[in-house]
CSV table of C-alpha atoms in Angstrom, one decimal:
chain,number,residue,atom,x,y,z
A,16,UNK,CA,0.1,-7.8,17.6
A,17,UNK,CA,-0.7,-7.4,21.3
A,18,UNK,CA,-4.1,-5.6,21.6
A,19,UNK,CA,-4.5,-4.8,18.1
A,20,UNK,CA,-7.9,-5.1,17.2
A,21,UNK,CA,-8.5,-6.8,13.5
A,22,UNK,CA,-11.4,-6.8,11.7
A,23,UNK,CA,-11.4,-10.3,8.9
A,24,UNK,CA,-13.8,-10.2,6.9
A,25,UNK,CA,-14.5,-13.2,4.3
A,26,UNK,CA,-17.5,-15.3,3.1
A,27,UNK,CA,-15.2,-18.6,3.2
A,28,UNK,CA,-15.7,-20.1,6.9
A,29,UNK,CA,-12.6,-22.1,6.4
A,30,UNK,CA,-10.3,-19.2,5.5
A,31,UNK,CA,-12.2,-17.0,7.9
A,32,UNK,CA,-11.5,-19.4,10.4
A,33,UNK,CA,-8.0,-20.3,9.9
A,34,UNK,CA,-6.7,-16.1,9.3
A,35,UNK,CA,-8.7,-15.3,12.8
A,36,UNK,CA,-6.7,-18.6,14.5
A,37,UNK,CA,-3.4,-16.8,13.1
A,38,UNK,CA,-4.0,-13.5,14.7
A,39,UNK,CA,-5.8,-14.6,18.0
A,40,UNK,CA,-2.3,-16.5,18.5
A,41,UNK,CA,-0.2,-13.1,17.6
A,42,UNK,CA,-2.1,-11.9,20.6
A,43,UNK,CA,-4.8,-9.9,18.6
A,44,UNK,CA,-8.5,-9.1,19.6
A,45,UNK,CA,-10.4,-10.5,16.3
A,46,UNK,CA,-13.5,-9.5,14.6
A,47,UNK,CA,-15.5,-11.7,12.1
A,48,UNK,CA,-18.0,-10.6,9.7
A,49,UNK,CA,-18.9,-13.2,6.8
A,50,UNK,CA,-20.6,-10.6,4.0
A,51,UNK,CA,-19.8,-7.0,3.4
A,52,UNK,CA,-22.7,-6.0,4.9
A,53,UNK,CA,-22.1,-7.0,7.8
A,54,UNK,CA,-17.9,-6.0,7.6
A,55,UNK,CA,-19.4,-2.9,6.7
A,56,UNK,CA,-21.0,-2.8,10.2
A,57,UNK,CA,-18.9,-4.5,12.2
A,58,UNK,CA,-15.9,-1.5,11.0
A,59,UNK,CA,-17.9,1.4,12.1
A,60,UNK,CA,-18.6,-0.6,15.2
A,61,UNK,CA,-15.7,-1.5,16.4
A,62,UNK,CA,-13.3,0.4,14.6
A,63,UNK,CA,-10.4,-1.8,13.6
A,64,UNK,CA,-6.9,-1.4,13.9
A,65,UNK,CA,-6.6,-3.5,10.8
A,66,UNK,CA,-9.1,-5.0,8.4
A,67,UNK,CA,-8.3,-8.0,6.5
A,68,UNK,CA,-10.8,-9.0,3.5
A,69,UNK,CA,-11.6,-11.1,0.8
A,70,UNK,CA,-11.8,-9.3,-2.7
A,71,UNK,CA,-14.4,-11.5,-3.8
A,72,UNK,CA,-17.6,-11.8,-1.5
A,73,UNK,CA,-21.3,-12.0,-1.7
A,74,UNK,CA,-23.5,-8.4,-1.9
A,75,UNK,CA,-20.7,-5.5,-2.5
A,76,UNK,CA,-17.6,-6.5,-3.4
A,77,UNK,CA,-14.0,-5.8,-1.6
A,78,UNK,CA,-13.7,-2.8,-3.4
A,79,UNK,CA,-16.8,-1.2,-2.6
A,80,UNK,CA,-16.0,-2.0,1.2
A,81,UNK,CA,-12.7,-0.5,0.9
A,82,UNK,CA,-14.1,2.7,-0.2
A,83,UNK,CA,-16.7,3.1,2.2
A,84,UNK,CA,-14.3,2.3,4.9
A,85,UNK,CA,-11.8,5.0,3.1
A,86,UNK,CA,-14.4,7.9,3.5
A,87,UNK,CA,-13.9,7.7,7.5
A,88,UNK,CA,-10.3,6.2,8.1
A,89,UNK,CA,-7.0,5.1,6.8
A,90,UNK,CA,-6.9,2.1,9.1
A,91,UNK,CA,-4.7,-0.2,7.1
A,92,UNK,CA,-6.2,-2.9,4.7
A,93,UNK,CA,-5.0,-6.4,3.7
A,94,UNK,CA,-6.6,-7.3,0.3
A,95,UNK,CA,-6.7,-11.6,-0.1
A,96,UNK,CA,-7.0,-12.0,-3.7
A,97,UNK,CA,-6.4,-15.0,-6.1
A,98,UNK,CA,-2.8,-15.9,-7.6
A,99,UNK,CA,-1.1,-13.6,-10.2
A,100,UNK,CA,-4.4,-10.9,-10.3
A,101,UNK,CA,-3.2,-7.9,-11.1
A,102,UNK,CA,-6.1,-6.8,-12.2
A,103,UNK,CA,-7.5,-7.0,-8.9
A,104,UNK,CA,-4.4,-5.5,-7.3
A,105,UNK,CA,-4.8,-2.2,-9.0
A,106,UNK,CA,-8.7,-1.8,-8.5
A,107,UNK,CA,-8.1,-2.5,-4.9
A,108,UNK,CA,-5.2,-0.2,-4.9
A,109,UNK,CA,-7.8,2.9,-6.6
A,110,UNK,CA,-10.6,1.7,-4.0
A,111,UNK,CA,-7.5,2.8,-0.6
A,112,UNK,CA,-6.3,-0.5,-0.3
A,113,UNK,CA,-2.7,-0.7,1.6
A,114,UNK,CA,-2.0,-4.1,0.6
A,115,UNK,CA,-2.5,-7.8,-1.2
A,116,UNK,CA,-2.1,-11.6,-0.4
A,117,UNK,CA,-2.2,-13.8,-2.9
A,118,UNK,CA,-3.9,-16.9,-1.7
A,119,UNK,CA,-2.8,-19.3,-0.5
A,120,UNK,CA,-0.5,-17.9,2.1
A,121,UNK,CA,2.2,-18.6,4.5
A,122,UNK,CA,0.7,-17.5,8.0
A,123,UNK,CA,3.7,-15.6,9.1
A,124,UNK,CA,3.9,-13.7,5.8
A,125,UNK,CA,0.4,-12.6,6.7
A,126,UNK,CA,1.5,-11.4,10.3
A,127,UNK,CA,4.8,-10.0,8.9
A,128,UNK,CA,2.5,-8.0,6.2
A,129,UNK,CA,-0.1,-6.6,8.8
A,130,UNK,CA,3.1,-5.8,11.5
A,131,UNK,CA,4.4,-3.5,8.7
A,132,UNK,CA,1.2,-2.2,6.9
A,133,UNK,CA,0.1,-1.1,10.9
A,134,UNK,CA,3.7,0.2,11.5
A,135,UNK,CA,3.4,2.3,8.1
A,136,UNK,CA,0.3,4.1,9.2
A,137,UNK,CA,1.2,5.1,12.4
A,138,UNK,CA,4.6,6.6,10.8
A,139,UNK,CA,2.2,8.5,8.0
A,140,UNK,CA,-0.5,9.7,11.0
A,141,UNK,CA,2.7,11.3,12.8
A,142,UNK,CA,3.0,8.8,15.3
A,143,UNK,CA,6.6,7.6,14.3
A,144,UNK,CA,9.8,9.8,13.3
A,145,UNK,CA,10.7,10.0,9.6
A,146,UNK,CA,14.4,8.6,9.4
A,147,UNK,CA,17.5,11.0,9.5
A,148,UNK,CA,18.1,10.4,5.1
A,149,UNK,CA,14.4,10.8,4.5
A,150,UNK,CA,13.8,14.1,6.8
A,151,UNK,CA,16.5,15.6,4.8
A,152,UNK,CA,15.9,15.2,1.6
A,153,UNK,CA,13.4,17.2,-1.1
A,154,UNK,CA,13.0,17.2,-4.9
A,155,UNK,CA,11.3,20.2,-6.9
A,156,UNK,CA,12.1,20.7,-10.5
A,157,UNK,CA,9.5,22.7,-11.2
A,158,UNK,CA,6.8,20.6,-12.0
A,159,UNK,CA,7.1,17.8,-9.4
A,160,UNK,CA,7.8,18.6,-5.9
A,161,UNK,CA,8.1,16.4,-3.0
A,162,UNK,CA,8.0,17.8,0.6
A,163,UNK,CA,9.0,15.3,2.9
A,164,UNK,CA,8.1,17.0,5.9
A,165,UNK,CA,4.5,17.7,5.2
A,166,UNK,CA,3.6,14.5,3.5
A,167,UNK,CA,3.0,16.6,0.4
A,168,UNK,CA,3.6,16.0,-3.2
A,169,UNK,CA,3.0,18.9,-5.8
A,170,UNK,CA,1.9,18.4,-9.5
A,171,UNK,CA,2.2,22.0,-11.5
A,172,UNK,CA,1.3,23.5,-8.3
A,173,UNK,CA,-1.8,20.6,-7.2
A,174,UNK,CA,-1.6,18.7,-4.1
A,175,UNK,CA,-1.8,14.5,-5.8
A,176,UNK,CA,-3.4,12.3,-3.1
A,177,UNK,CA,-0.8,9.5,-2.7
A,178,UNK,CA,-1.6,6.4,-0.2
A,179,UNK,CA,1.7,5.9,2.3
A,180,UNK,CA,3.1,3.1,-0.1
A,181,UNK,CA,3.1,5.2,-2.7
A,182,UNK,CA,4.6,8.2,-1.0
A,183,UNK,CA,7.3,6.2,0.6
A,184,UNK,CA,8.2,4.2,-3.0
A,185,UNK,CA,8.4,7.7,-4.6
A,186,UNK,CA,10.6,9.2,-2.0
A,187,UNK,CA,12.9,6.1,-2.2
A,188,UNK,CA,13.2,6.2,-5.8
A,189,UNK,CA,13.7,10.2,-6.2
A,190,UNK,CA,16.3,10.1,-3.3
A,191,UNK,CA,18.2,7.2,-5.8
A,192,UNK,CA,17.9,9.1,-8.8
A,193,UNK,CA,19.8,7.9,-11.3
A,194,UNK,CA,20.8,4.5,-10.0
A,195,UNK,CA,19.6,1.1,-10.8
A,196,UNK,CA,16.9,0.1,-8.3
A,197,UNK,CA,16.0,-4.0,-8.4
A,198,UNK,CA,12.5,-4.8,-7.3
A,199,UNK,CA,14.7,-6.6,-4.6
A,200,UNK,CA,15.9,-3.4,-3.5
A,201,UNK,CA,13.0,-2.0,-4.0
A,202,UNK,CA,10.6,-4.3,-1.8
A,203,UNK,CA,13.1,-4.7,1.2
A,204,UNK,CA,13.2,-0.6,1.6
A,205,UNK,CA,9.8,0.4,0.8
A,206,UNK,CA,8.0,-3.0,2.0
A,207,UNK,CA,9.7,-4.3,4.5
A,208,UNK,CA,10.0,-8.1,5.4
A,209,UNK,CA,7.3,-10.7,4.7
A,210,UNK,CA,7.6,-9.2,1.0
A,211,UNK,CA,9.8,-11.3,-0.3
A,212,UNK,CA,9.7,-12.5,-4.1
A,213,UNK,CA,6.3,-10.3,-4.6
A,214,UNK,CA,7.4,-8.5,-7.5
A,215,UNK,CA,4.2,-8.1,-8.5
A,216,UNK,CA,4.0,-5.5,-5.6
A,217,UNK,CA,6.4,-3.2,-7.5
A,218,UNK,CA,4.9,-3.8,-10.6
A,219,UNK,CA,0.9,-2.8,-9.6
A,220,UNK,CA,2.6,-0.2,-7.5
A,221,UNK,CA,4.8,1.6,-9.8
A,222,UNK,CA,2.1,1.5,-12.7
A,223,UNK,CA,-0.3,3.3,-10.2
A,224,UNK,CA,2.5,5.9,-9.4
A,225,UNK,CA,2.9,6.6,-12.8
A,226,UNK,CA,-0.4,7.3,-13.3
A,227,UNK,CA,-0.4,10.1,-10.4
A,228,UNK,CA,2.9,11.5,-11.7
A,229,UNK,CA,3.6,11.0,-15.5
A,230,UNK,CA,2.0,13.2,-18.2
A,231,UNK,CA,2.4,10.5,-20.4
A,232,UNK,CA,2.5,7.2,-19.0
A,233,UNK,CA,3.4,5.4,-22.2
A,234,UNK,CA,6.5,7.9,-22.3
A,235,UNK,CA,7.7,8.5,-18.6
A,236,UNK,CA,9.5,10.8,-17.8
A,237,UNK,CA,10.6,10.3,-14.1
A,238,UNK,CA,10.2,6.3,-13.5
A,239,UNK,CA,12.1,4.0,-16.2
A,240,UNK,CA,11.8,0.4,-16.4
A,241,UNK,CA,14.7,-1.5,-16.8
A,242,UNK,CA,13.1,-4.9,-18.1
A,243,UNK,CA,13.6,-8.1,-15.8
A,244,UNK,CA,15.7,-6.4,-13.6
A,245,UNK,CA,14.0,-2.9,-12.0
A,246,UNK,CA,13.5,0.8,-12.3
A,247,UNK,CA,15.7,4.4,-12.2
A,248,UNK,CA,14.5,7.9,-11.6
A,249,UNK,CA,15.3,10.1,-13.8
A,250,UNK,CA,16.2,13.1,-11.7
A,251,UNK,CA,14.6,16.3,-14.1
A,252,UNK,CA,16.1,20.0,-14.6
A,253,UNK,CA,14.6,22.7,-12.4
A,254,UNK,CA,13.3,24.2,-15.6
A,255,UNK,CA,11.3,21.1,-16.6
A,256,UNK,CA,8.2,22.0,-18.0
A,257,UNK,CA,5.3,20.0,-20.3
């Protein structure tokens, strides 16, 4: 974390405290802001690297901070939200968050988590090689497309904004169609270390993919859960068609 700049922002002086001590050690310069106001501020500023923030805070909430930072830059944010909050997840997910910590947390699960989530947008700005399987593979049957090389996916022809999480769990799944993915599978190739256990990632994720991609989401047609145990593409004929 050498010389990244990280901006925390969070209305708890305890917490605030204790996540700046944890990246000051990794060797990070470290911003504080205690509202969103003032987050709001301090971003255009200083222009993080890396924001970490509270979901809950006095004036605008997370959320609101997470779009207005989303209108200007894709700098990678860490969401800290309460245990088991969904909910939460998949608002801050809509608002361009990258990812969530359910509090409290293990301090190198929090570094592990910003390494990647700062490692996954260089890769998506261009900054880092796409690996040999992933450069190589595509998937259009004729009403979902997925262009590897140009970041793109196609819906009946229409460009579907999808965050870097969500374009690199698609890709993963559609280049395993047909197999049995377990969320364990699942996190360690998509997430990365430091993701451990947080099913609840592929869960809030997945659901939000559907969304983007599924006609139907109550009747998928590409992503099927297998209960307890994980998901499967379901690779589509070229002639698919609604």
């Amino acid at each position: 974390m050498l010389g990244t700049k990280v901006l925390i922002i969070d209305d708890d002086e305890g917490l605030l405290q204790l996540v700046s001590v944890i990246f000051k050690k990794s060797g990070a310069q470290v911003i504080t802001a205690t509202d969103s106001l003032d987050g709001i501020s301090k971003f255009f500023l200083h222009l993080p690297d890396l924001v970490v923030m509270d979901v809950m805070m006095p004036g605008n909430t997370g959320f609101e901070v997470c779009q207005r930072i989303r209108q200007i830059s894709n700098a990678p944010i860490i969401m800290l939200t309460a245990l088991n909050a969904e909910q939460e997840m998949l608002r801050g997910l809509a608002a361009g968050a990258d990812d969530f910590l359910s509090k409290p947390f293990n301090s190198e699960v929090l570094l592990a988590r910003a390494r990647t989530v700062l490692r996954r947008t260089r890769r998506s700005n261009g900054k880092t090689e796409h690996n040999r399987d992933d450069a190589s593979f595509s998937y259009n049957d004729g009403y979902l497309s997925i262009d590897i090389e140009r970041h793109e996916v196609l819906k009946h022809g229409k460009r579907i904004k999808l965050t870097p999480v969500e374009f690199r769990l698609l890709v993963y799944l559609a280049r395993n169609s047909g197999k049995l993915l377990t969320f364990e599978k699942i996190l360690a190739n998509v997430w990365g270390n430091g993701y451990q256990g947080s099913m609840e990632h592929v869960h809030v994720y997945i659901s939000h993919l559907r969304r983007k991609i599924e006609e139907d989401t109550r009747n998928p047609r590409y992503i099927m859960t297998v209960h307890g145990i994980g998901y499967i593409f379901e690779k589509q004929e070229i002639a698919y068609r609604t």
